[in-house]
Amino acid sequence: MDLQSFNRKLERLRAAHEALVTRRNRIDHRHYNGIVDRYVHPVLTAEHTPLHWRYDLNPETNPYLMERMGINGVFNAGAIELNGTLYLICRVEGYDRKSFFAVAESQTGIADFWFWDRPLVMPETEDPDVNVYDMRVIQHEDGEIYGVFCTERKDPDAPPGDTSGAVAQCGIARTRDLKTWERLDDLRTPSPQQRNAVLHPEFIDGQYAFYTRPQDSFIQAGSGGGIGFGLAEDIEHAVIEEERIVDPRAYHTIKELKNGAGAAPIKTEAGWLHIAHGVRGCAAGLRYVLYAFLCDLDDPSQVIRRPGGYLMAPKGEERIGDVSNVLFCNGAVVRENGELYIYYASSDTRMHVATTTLDRMLDYVFNTPEDGGRSAACLAQRMALIQNNLTYLQNQET
């Protein structure tokens, strides 16, 4: 390829990238439910990553303008607002399956997310991570910003020939500016493995509080009963001596196989709001949905509201991707005006935003009935709704 052709192709790539990043986003009214507003376009995809992360832009070393290091997906992002700017700390996965963290920022929070020039460099511990991903970002009462994420390593006890056995633990790092990170010790708990741990943003009884997800193996929860809660005296060498299950898994529900905490708990006047994920098995494999619950304001280990069913499930394009039929949330931001931006990934491929308000979410968690546990009980709840509506409509006609 001659230099002129090289430059023409590069300009086309640059123009397409800018058009994608600056594309306007709008509410998708096809999915109205009164609780959250979904949007037409994802806020981030693999194609949003900078060209210089993927291509060698030097015509002397890359005369065919080949993509040297491809990006497979951008998903499972933590979120934070600082000085009016919204930041997503994304999981970016290369063609090589290795993930890394990268920051994208936007002034609107629903479009125009631009990645920083360079990804984040997360320091390693003495036992190096094979993979790191799914960071929750927490602005803590102690003045620090924490990143709590999954660190994955090969299982040292895996039998010969087992190249899939893995051990997951909760990695912890802290920062003041999202650029320079100090790696702390991994969280230690009584559970063999940990995924989807979340740090509570305030001290509880003078200690650091974590929501955990105890599990026996890398994929299966096993004897792990759901979302746990535990306290650690020290964040630099965090150790939880006792985990207590606060949101259990349950048979024939959206969280039958496993469930996990999502974004950092959101403080409201009525309690701590959680956006979590639940997993059940179906003929197509595992199905991940988002659900909400509310914890007591003074004792965040006590769940006080559990609306039944899911808050959000995969729809349309969201169902298709690297790991299909999955919604996953580990980041949410409350704006100054009470709006809530829920950032969620679909099918381990792309990032979306859904918007609502704290008032709407509190209405949802207080007025949606809890799962009745049986078909007859759930039908009785629906029949009551139907009867109330028919009576109301009849009264409107008279």
PDB file of C-alpha atoms in Angstrom, residues 154-165:
ATOM      1  CA  LYS A 154      -4.787 -20.314  37.763  1.00  0.00           C
ATOM      2  CA  ASP A 155      -5.799 -22.854  40.375  1.00  0.00           C
ATOM      3  CA  PRO A 156      -2.530 -24.259  41.785  1.00  0.00           C
ATOM      4  CA  ASP A 157      -4.375 -27.419  42.825  1.00  0.00           C
ATOM      5  CA  ALA A 158      -5.879 -28.097  39.405  1.00  0.00           C
ATOM      6  CA  PRO A 159      -5.092 -31.633  38.184  1.00  0.00           C
ATOM      7  CA  PRO A 160      -2.621 -32.070  35.320  1.00  0.00           C
ATOM      8  CA  GLY A 161      -4.201 -31.212  32.000  1.00  0.00           C
ATOM      9  CA  ASP A 162      -6.831 -28.911  33.535  1.00  0.00           C
ATOM     10  CA  THR A 163      -6.180 -25.577  31.840  1.00  0.00           C
ATOM     11  CA  SER A 164      -9.471 -24.001  32.988  1.00  0.00           C
ATOM     12  CA  GLY A 165      -9.293 -24.338  36.770  1.00  0.00           C
TER      13      GLY A 165
END
